[in-house]
């Protein structure tokens, strides 16, 4: 148990349980800058980023938030230096193997979204195993976007739907929002209520473009490895102050 896990396990009293987001999505950005600001190599930032994600998952679970989605690797991140990409793939694989038992104990249901078939075979195996083993867990739904790009997700949904129309399984006029959502990687997961981006960037970088239509966006200057329970508490306080109108008055 980490030191952080012993503090603020209960929902902080200034947060209203009934106003908590059901689903939080995070763009975990700033690992490299976190490392650079300490004179460390970028990969240390990625390692510390994993710790921050584990802590956030536990915090969501402790505070009764039912779903967490994290952006771990984008379709554009292949454009980074090979050593960094290789490091990340190996890191994901190692962490998954190490954490599976604990996720089972904590009843986490893990799911990966993205173009998984383009990931290294050994990582794909670890991903399949973790999704299979945690499939019936009824605790927090933890989704990891890996080789994920929202435009690609939308395109593959369009293709799948077009094939069904071509085969006569679906009429074009039957394609509504619910039909479309069933063809997204995130099928069965409710839309995020709150989208957090760390490290101060004011952009969504191809993340969940369909699903965040009405998400509240919260941006913090903190680099991802520094995103702890106090930071999350601040994000939730800000969220609870928002007036979610959904286009109404
Ligand atoms: C986010 O941190 C992690 C991944 C994209 C894998 P970055 O690696 O983007 O860190 P910065 O933005 O360069 O600081
Ligand atoms: C977004 O961060 C992707 C992930 C956090 C995995 P990036 O660092 O790739 O985004 P940009 O390049 O700043 O838009
Ligand atoms: Mg970045």
PDB file of C-alpha atoms in Angstrom, residues 7-240:
ATOM      1  CA  UNK A   7      -4.718   9.383   2.977  1.00  0.00           C
ATOM      2  CA  UNK A   8      -8.040  10.665   1.675  1.00  0.00           C
ATOM      3  CA  UNK A   9      -9.452   7.196   1.099  1.00  0.00           C
ATOM      4  CA  UNK A  10     -12.900   8.457   1.945  1.00  0.00           C
ATOM      5  CA  UNK A  11     -14.613  10.863  -0.411  1.00  0.00           C
ATOM      6  CA  UNK A  12     -13.492  14.348   0.701  1.00  0.00           C
ATOM      7  CA  UNK A  13     -16.360  16.027   2.580  1.00  0.00           C
ATOM      8  CA  UNK A  14     -16.545  18.982   0.193  1.00  0.00           C
ATOM      9  CA  UNK A  15     -17.495  16.664  -2.691  1.00  0.00           C
ATOM     10  CA  UNK A  16     -21.116  15.649  -3.211  1.00  0.00           C
ATOM     11  CA  UNK A  17     -21.482  11.968  -3.948  1.00  0.00           C
ATOM     12  CA  UNK A  18     -24.558  12.505  -6.111  1.00  0.00           C
ATOM     13  CA  UNK A  19     -22.660  14.981  -8.304  1.00  0.00           C
ATOM     14  CA  UNK A  20     -19.633  12.785  -8.997  1.00  0.00           C
ATOM     15  CA  UNK A  21     -18.869  11.987 -12.632  1.00  0.00           C
ATOM     16  CA  UNK A  22     -19.769   8.408 -13.533  1.00  0.00           C
ATOM     17  CA  UNK A  23     -16.917   8.219 -16.001  1.00  0.00           C
ATOM     18  CA  UNK A  24     -13.645  10.154 -15.982  1.00  0.00           C
ATOM     19  CA  UNK A  25     -11.332  10.225 -19.002  1.00  0.00           C
ATOM     20  CA  UNK A  26      -7.738  11.417 -18.783  1.00  0.00           C
ATOM     21  CA  UNK A  27      -5.190  12.535 -21.347  1.00  0.00           C
ATOM     22  CA  UNK A  28      -2.088  11.583 -19.398  1.00  0.00           C
ATOM     23  CA  UNK A  29       0.289  14.184 -20.803  1.00  0.00           C
ATOM     24  CA  UNK A  30       3.594  15.647 -19.657  1.00  0.00           C
ATOM     25  CA  UNK A  31       5.693  12.603 -18.717  1.00  0.00           C
ATOM     26  CA  UNK A  32       8.592  13.821 -20.849  1.00  0.00           C
ATOM     27  CA  UNK A  33       8.513  17.368 -19.499  1.00  0.00           C
ATOM     28  CA  UNK A  34       8.222  16.078 -15.946  1.00  0.00           C
ATOM     29  CA  UNK A  35      11.455  14.140 -16.483  1.00  0.00           C
ATOM     30  CA  UNK A  36      13.192  16.950 -18.326  1.00  0.00           C
ATOM     31  CA  UNK A  37      12.432  19.433 -15.550  1.00  0.00           C
ATOM     32  CA  UNK A  38      14.350  17.114 -13.226  1.00  0.00           C
ATOM     33  CA  UNK A  39      17.222  16.469 -15.598  1.00  0.00           C
ATOM     34  CA  UNK A  40      16.066  12.855 -16.046  1.00  0.00           C
ATOM     35  CA  UNK A  41      15.575  10.840 -19.247  1.00  0.00           C
ATOM     36  CA  UNK A  42      12.027  10.750 -20.654  1.00  0.00           C
ATOM     37  CA  UNK A  43      11.564   7.073 -19.890  1.00  0.00           C
ATOM     38  CA  UNK A  44      11.682   7.761 -16.145  1.00  0.00           C
ATOM     39  CA  UNK A  45       8.752  10.102 -16.695  1.00  0.00           C
ATOM     40  CA  UNK A  46       6.827   7.286 -18.362  1.00  0.00           C
ATOM     41  CA  UNK A  47       7.584   4.956 -15.457  1.00  0.00           C
ATOM     42  CA  UNK A  48       6.350   7.537 -12.978  1.00  0.00           C
ATOM     43  CA  UNK A  49       3.332   8.083 -15.201  1.00  0.00           C
ATOM     44  CA  UNK A  50       2.334   4.458 -14.630  1.00  0.00           C
ATOM     45  CA  UNK A  51       2.423   5.038 -10.859  1.00  0.00           C
ATOM     46  CA  UNK A  52       0.200   8.104 -11.260  1.00  0.00           C
ATOM     47  CA  UNK A  53      -2.309   6.072 -13.260  1.00  0.00           C
ATOM     48  CA  UNK A  54      -2.375   3.272 -10.695  1.00  0.00           C
ATOM     49  CA  UNK A  55      -3.010   5.818  -7.954  1.00  0.00           C
ATOM     50  CA  UNK A  56      -5.804   7.472  -9.915  1.00  0.00           C
ATOM     51  CA  UNK A  57      -7.480   4.133 -10.599  1.00  0.00           C
ATOM     52  CA  UNK A  58      -7.424   3.318  -6.903  1.00  0.00           C
ATOM     53  CA  UNK A  59      -8.690   6.769  -6.037  1.00  0.00           C
ATOM     54  CA  UNK A  60     -11.638   6.490  -8.448  1.00  0.00           C
ATOM     55  CA  UNK A  61     -12.433   3.135  -6.908  1.00  0.00           C
ATOM     56  CA  UNK A  62     -12.187   4.490  -3.338  1.00  0.00           C
ATOM     57  CA  UNK A  63     -14.386   7.466  -4.119  1.00  0.00           C
ATOM     58  CA  UNK A  64     -17.054   5.522  -5.984  1.00  0.00           C
ATOM     59  CA  UNK A  65     -16.398   6.579  -9.578  1.00  0.00           C
ATOM     60  CA  UNK A  66     -17.420   3.663 -11.779  1.00  0.00           C
ATOM     61  CA  UNK A  67     -15.319   4.167 -14.889  1.00  0.00           C
ATOM     62  CA  UNK A  68     -11.896   5.528 -15.788  1.00  0.00           C
ATOM     63  CA  UNK A  69     -10.452   5.777 -19.285  1.00  0.00           C
ATOM     64  CA  UNK A  70      -6.803   6.702 -19.845  1.00  0.00           C
ATOM     65  CA  UNK A  71      -5.048   7.697 -23.048  1.00  0.00           C
ATOM     66  CA  UNK A  72      -1.817   5.713 -22.990  1.00  0.00           C
ATOM     67  CA  UNK A  73      -0.631   5.766 -26.605  1.00  0.00           C
ATOM     68  CA  UNK A  74      -2.068   7.535 -29.625  1.00  0.00           C
ATOM     69  CA  UNK A  75      -1.952   6.488 -33.273  1.00  0.00           C
ATOM     70  CA  UNK A  76       0.274   9.554 -33.739  1.00  0.00           C
ATOM     71  CA  UNK A  77       2.736   8.478 -31.037  1.00  0.00           C
ATOM     72  CA  UNK A  78       4.347   5.984 -33.474  1.00  0.00           C
ATOM     73  CA  UNK A  79       6.070   9.069 -34.868  1.00  0.00           C
ATOM     74  CA  UNK A  80       8.325   9.246 -31.774  1.00  0.00           C
ATOM     75  CA  UNK A  81      11.894   7.902 -31.740  1.00  0.00           C
ATOM     76  CA  UNK A  82      11.979   4.093 -31.986  1.00  0.00           C
ATOM     77  CA  UNK A  83      13.675   3.722 -28.595  1.00  0.00           C
ATOM     78  CA  UNK A  84      10.851   5.609 -26.890  1.00  0.00           C
ATOM     79  CA  UNK A  85       8.123   3.629 -28.681  1.00  0.00           C
ATOM     80  CA  UNK A  86       9.865   0.339 -27.863  1.00  0.00           C
ATOM     81  CA  UNK A  87      10.281   1.380 -24.260  1.00  0.00           C
ATOM     82  CA  UNK A  88       6.582   2.204 -23.951  1.00  0.00           C
ATOM     83  CA  UNK A  89       5.455  -1.101 -25.503  1.00  0.00           C
ATOM     84  CA  UNK A  90       7.711  -3.058 -23.146  1.00  0.00           C
ATOM     85  CA  UNK A  91       6.541  -0.969 -20.194  1.00  0.00           C
ATOM     86  CA  UNK A  92       2.856  -1.587 -20.985  1.00  0.00           C
ATOM     87  CA  UNK A  93       3.479  -5.312 -21.265  1.00  0.00           C
ATOM     88  CA  UNK A  94       5.436  -5.517 -18.021  1.00  0.00           C
ATOM     89  CA  UNK A  95       2.967  -3.446 -16.040  1.00  0.00           C
ATOM     90  CA  UNK A  96       0.015  -5.476 -17.290  1.00  0.00           C
ATOM     91  CA  UNK A  97       1.675  -8.720 -16.273  1.00  0.00           C
ATOM     92  CA  UNK A  98       2.610  -7.330 -12.856  1.00  0.00           C
ATOM     93  CA  UNK A  99      -0.756  -5.768 -12.096  1.00  0.00           C
ATOM     94  CA  UNK A 100      -3.154  -8.475 -13.247  1.00  0.00           C
ATOM     95  CA  UNK A 101      -3.342 -10.232  -9.880  1.00  0.00           C
ATOM     96  CA  UNK A 102      -4.029  -7.008  -8.034  1.00  0.00           C
ATOM     97  CA  UNK A 103      -6.669  -6.000 -10.557  1.00  0.00           C
ATOM     98  CA  UNK A 104      -8.390  -9.352  -9.956  1.00  0.00           C
ATOM     99  CA  UNK A 105      -8.240  -8.813  -6.191  1.00  0.00           C
ATOM    100  CA  UNK A 106      -9.686  -5.329  -6.565  1.00  0.00           C
ATOM    101  CA  UNK A 107     -12.357  -6.525  -8.995  1.00  0.00           C
ATOM    102  CA  UNK A 108     -11.203  -4.181 -11.798  1.00  0.00           C
ATOM    103  CA  UNK A 109     -12.541  -4.863 -15.275  1.00  0.00           C
ATOM    104  CA  UNK A 110      -9.841  -3.808 -17.723  1.00  0.00           C
ATOM    105  CA  UNK A 111     -10.448  -3.177 -21.375  1.00  0.00           C
ATOM    106  CA  UNK A 112      -8.216  -1.871 -24.150  1.00  0.00           C
ATOM    107  CA  UNK A 113      -9.479   0.298 -26.981  1.00  0.00           C
ATOM    108  CA  UNK A 114      -7.637   1.209 -30.160  1.00  0.00           C
ATOM    109  CA  UNK A 115      -6.185  -0.610 -33.127  1.00  0.00           C
ATOM    110  CA  UNK A 116      -4.763  -3.411 -31.010  1.00  0.00           C
ATOM    111  CA  UNK A 117      -3.805  -5.614 -33.963  1.00  0.00           C
ATOM    112  CA  UNK A 118      -0.902  -3.276 -34.791  1.00  0.00           C
ATOM    113  CA  UNK A 119       0.705  -3.696 -31.349  1.00  0.00           C
ATOM    114  CA  UNK A 120       3.601  -6.120 -30.758  1.00  0.00           C
ATOM    115  CA  UNK A 121       2.337  -9.725 -30.557  1.00  0.00           C
ATOM    116  CA  UNK A 122       3.562 -10.279 -27.008  1.00  0.00           C
ATOM    117  CA  UNK A 123       1.718  -7.166 -25.817  1.00  0.00           C
ATOM    118  CA  UNK A 124      -1.420  -8.286 -27.644  1.00  0.00           C
ATOM    119  CA  UNK A 125      -1.258 -11.586 -25.767  1.00  0.00           C
ATOM    120  CA  UNK A 126      -0.969  -9.827 -22.421  1.00  0.00           C
ATOM    121  CA  UNK A 127      -3.868  -7.533 -23.361  1.00  0.00           C
ATOM    122  CA  UNK A 128      -6.099 -10.456 -24.366  1.00  0.00           C
ATOM    123  CA  UNK A 129      -5.264 -12.322 -21.196  1.00  0.00           C
ATOM    124  CA  UNK A 130      -6.033  -9.351 -18.947  1.00  0.00           C
ATOM    125  CA  UNK A 131      -9.333  -8.594 -20.688  1.00  0.00           C
ATOM    126  CA  UNK A 132     -10.359 -12.249 -20.619  1.00  0.00           C
ATOM    127  CA  UNK A 133      -9.491 -12.774 -16.949  1.00  0.00           C
ATOM    128  CA  UNK A 134     -11.152  -9.586 -15.695  1.00  0.00           C
ATOM    129  CA  UNK A 135     -14.189  -9.814 -17.976  1.00  0.00           C
ATOM    130  CA  UNK A 136     -16.611 -10.818 -15.217  1.00  0.00           C
ATOM    131  CA  UNK A 137     -15.240  -8.448 -12.582  1.00  0.00           C
ATOM    132  CA  UNK A 138     -17.904  -6.049 -11.425  1.00  0.00           C
ATOM    133  CA  UNK A 139     -15.733  -3.292  -9.923  1.00  0.00           C
ATOM    134  CA  UNK A 140     -14.455  -0.209 -11.711  1.00  0.00           C
ATOM    135  CA  UNK A 141     -14.340  -0.302 -15.514  1.00  0.00           C
ATOM    136  CA  UNK A 142     -10.829   0.683 -16.495  1.00  0.00           C
ATOM    137  CA  UNK A 143     -10.289   1.400 -20.173  1.00  0.00           C
ATOM    138  CA  UNK A 144      -6.850   1.971 -21.636  1.00  0.00           C
ATOM    139  CA  UNK A 145      -6.632   3.659 -25.032  1.00  0.00           C
ATOM    140  CA  UNK A 146      -3.588   2.150 -26.720  1.00  0.00           C
ATOM    141  CA  UNK A 147      -2.771   2.813 -30.360  1.00  0.00           C
ATOM    142  CA  UNK A 148      -5.975   4.781 -30.180  1.00  0.00           C
ATOM    143  CA  UNK A 149      -7.082   7.532 -32.538  1.00  0.00           C
ATOM    144  CA  UNK A 150     -10.632   8.846 -32.558  1.00  0.00           C
ATOM    145  CA  UNK A 151     -10.670   9.503 -36.292  1.00  0.00           C
ATOM    146  CA  UNK A 152      -9.562   5.933 -36.978  1.00  0.00           C
ATOM    147  CA  UNK A 153     -12.195   4.682 -34.525  1.00  0.00           C
ATOM    148  CA  UNK A 154     -14.909   6.617 -36.352  1.00  0.00           C
ATOM    149  CA  UNK A 155     -13.669   5.432 -39.750  1.00  0.00           C
ATOM    150  CA  UNK A 156     -13.643   1.768 -38.745  1.00  0.00           C
ATOM    151  CA  UNK A 157     -17.177   2.166 -37.393  1.00  0.00           C
ATOM    152  CA  UNK A 158     -18.262   3.679 -40.741  1.00  0.00           C
ATOM    153  CA  UNK A 159     -16.673   0.784 -42.622  1.00  0.00           C
ATOM    154  CA  UNK A 160     -18.313  -1.845 -40.423  1.00  0.00           C
ATOM    155  CA  UNK A 161     -21.704  -0.170 -40.835  1.00  0.00           C
ATOM    156  CA  UNK A 162     -21.225   0.188 -44.609  1.00  0.00           C
ATOM    157  CA  UNK A 163     -20.502  -3.545 -44.848  1.00  0.00           C
ATOM    158  CA  UNK A 164     -23.718  -4.326 -42.987  1.00  0.00           C
ATOM    159  CA  UNK A 165     -25.676  -2.091 -45.334  1.00  0.00           C
ATOM    160  CA  UNK A 166     -24.010  -3.744 -48.322  1.00  0.00           C
ATOM    161  CA  UNK A 167     -24.967  -7.168 -47.000  1.00  0.00           C
ATOM    162  CA  UNK A 168     -28.551  -6.031 -46.500  1.00  0.00           C
ATOM    163  CA  UNK A 169     -28.341  -6.380 -42.705  1.00  0.00           C
ATOM    164  CA  UNK A 170     -29.051  -2.699 -42.057  1.00  0.00           C
ATOM    165  CA  UNK A 171     -31.018   0.048 -43.808  1.00  0.00           C
ATOM    166  CA  UNK A 172     -29.239   3.421 -44.163  1.00  0.00           C
ATOM    167  CA  UNK A 173     -32.167   5.125 -42.426  1.00  0.00           C
ATOM    168  CA  UNK A 174     -31.760   2.833 -39.434  1.00  0.00           C
ATOM    169  CA  UNK A 175     -28.311   4.277 -38.662  1.00  0.00           C
ATOM    170  CA  UNK A 176     -28.850   6.403 -35.583  1.00  0.00           C
ATOM    171  CA  UNK A 177     -26.558   7.423 -32.711  1.00  0.00           C
ATOM    172  CA  UNK A 178     -27.146   4.169 -30.847  1.00  0.00           C
ATOM    173  CA  UNK A 179     -26.268   2.093 -33.932  1.00  0.00           C
ATOM    174  CA  UNK A 180     -23.142   4.127 -34.481  1.00  0.00           C
ATOM    175  CA  UNK A 181     -22.036   3.811 -30.863  1.00  0.00           C
ATOM    176  CA  UNK A 182     -22.351   0.052 -31.027  1.00  0.00           C
ATOM    177  CA  UNK A 183     -19.609   0.090 -33.663  1.00  0.00           C
ATOM    178  CA  UNK A 184     -17.156   2.215 -31.705  1.00  0.00           C
ATOM    179  CA  UNK A 185     -14.345   0.636 -29.668  1.00  0.00           C
ATOM    180  CA  UNK A 186     -16.041   2.035 -26.571  1.00  0.00           C
ATOM    181  CA  UNK A 187     -19.276   0.106 -27.146  1.00  0.00           C
ATOM    182  CA  UNK A 188     -21.069  -0.450 -23.844  1.00  0.00           C
ATOM    183  CA  UNK A 189     -19.135   2.232 -21.921  1.00  0.00           C
ATOM    184  CA  UNK A 190     -21.051   5.409 -21.042  1.00  0.00           C
ATOM    185  CA  UNK A 191     -19.651   8.696 -22.363  1.00  0.00           C
ATOM    186  CA  UNK A 192     -17.154  10.479 -20.090  1.00  0.00           C
ATOM    187  CA  UNK A 193     -18.659  13.226 -17.936  1.00  0.00           C
ATOM    188  CA  UNK A 194     -15.272  14.729 -17.185  1.00  0.00           C
ATOM    189  CA  UNK A 195     -12.206  14.912 -19.418  1.00  0.00           C
ATOM    190  CA  UNK A 196      -8.957  15.851 -17.694  1.00  0.00           C
ATOM    191  CA  UNK A 197      -5.798  16.865 -19.534  1.00  0.00           C
ATOM    192  CA  UNK A 198      -2.576  17.395 -17.660  1.00  0.00           C
ATOM    193  CA  UNK A 199       0.453  19.560 -18.541  1.00  0.00           C
ATOM    194  CA  UNK A 200      -1.565  22.548 -19.668  1.00  0.00           C
ATOM    195  CA  UNK A 201      -2.162  21.746 -23.338  1.00  0.00           C
ATOM    196  CA  UNK A 202      -5.495  23.072 -24.622  1.00  0.00           C
ATOM    197  CA  UNK A 203      -6.263  20.327 -27.119  1.00  0.00           C
ATOM    198  CA  UNK A 204      -7.843  16.889 -27.325  1.00  0.00           C
ATOM    199  CA  UNK A 205      -5.202  15.253 -29.581  1.00  0.00           C
ATOM    200  CA  UNK A 206      -7.555  12.819 -31.350  1.00  0.00           C
ATOM    201  CA  UNK A 207      -9.043  11.389 -28.144  1.00  0.00           C
ATOM    202  CA  UNK A 208     -12.669  10.184 -27.934  1.00  0.00           C
ATOM    203  CA  UNK A 209     -13.964  12.809 -30.372  1.00  0.00           C
ATOM    204  CA  UNK A 210     -17.439  11.282 -30.546  1.00  0.00           C
ATOM    205  CA  UNK A 211     -17.719  10.421 -26.861  1.00  0.00           C
ATOM    206  CA  UNK A 212     -16.729  13.790 -25.375  1.00  0.00           C
ATOM    207  CA  UNK A 213     -19.519  15.715 -27.108  1.00  0.00           C
ATOM    208  CA  UNK A 214     -20.831  16.879 -23.722  1.00  0.00           C
ATOM    209  CA  UNK A 215     -17.917  16.139 -21.393  1.00  0.00           C
ATOM    210  CA  UNK A 216     -16.758  18.872 -19.047  1.00  0.00           C
ATOM    211  CA  UNK A 217     -13.129  19.657 -19.807  1.00  0.00           C
ATOM    212  CA  UNK A 218     -10.615  20.328 -17.051  1.00  0.00           C
ATOM    213  CA  UNK A 219      -7.034  21.274 -17.800  1.00  0.00           C
ATOM    214  CA  UNK A 220      -4.302  21.440 -15.204  1.00  0.00           C
ATOM    215  CA  UNK A 221      -0.731  22.657 -15.530  1.00  0.00           C
ATOM    216  CA  UNK A 222       0.485  19.682 -13.480  1.00  0.00           C
ATOM    217  CA  UNK A 223       2.544  17.150 -15.401  1.00  0.00           C
ATOM    218  CA  UNK A 224       0.991  13.701 -15.448  1.00  0.00           C
ATOM    219  CA  UNK A 225       3.431  12.054 -12.957  1.00  0.00           C
ATOM    220  CA  UNK A 226       2.458  14.773 -10.432  1.00  0.00           C
ATOM    221  CA  UNK A 227      -1.281  14.194 -10.864  1.00  0.00           C
ATOM    222  CA  UNK A 228      -2.179  12.857  -7.408  1.00  0.00           C
ATOM    223  CA  UNK A 229      -5.269  12.644  -5.202  1.00  0.00           C
ATOM    224  CA  UNK A 230      -5.085  16.330  -4.331  1.00  0.00           C
ATOM    225  CA  UNK A 231      -4.992  17.268  -8.012  1.00  0.00           C
ATOM    226  CA  UNK A 232      -7.899  14.937  -8.735  1.00  0.00           C
ATOM    227  CA  UNK A 233      -9.808  16.387  -5.804  1.00  0.00           C
ATOM    228  CA  UNK A 234      -9.337  19.857  -7.331  1.00  0.00           C
ATOM    229  CA  UNK A 235     -10.559  18.616 -10.711  1.00  0.00           C
ATOM    230  CA  UNK A 236     -13.678  17.105  -9.118  1.00  0.00           C
ATOM    231  CA  UNK A 237     -14.391  20.307  -7.177  1.00  0.00           C
ATOM    232  CA  UNK A 238     -14.188  22.282 -10.421  1.00  0.00           C
ATOM    233  CA  UNK A 239     -16.452  19.732 -12.118  1.00  0.00           C
ATOM    234  CA  UNK A 240     -19.053  19.996  -9.371  1.00  0.00           C
TER     235      UNK A 240
END
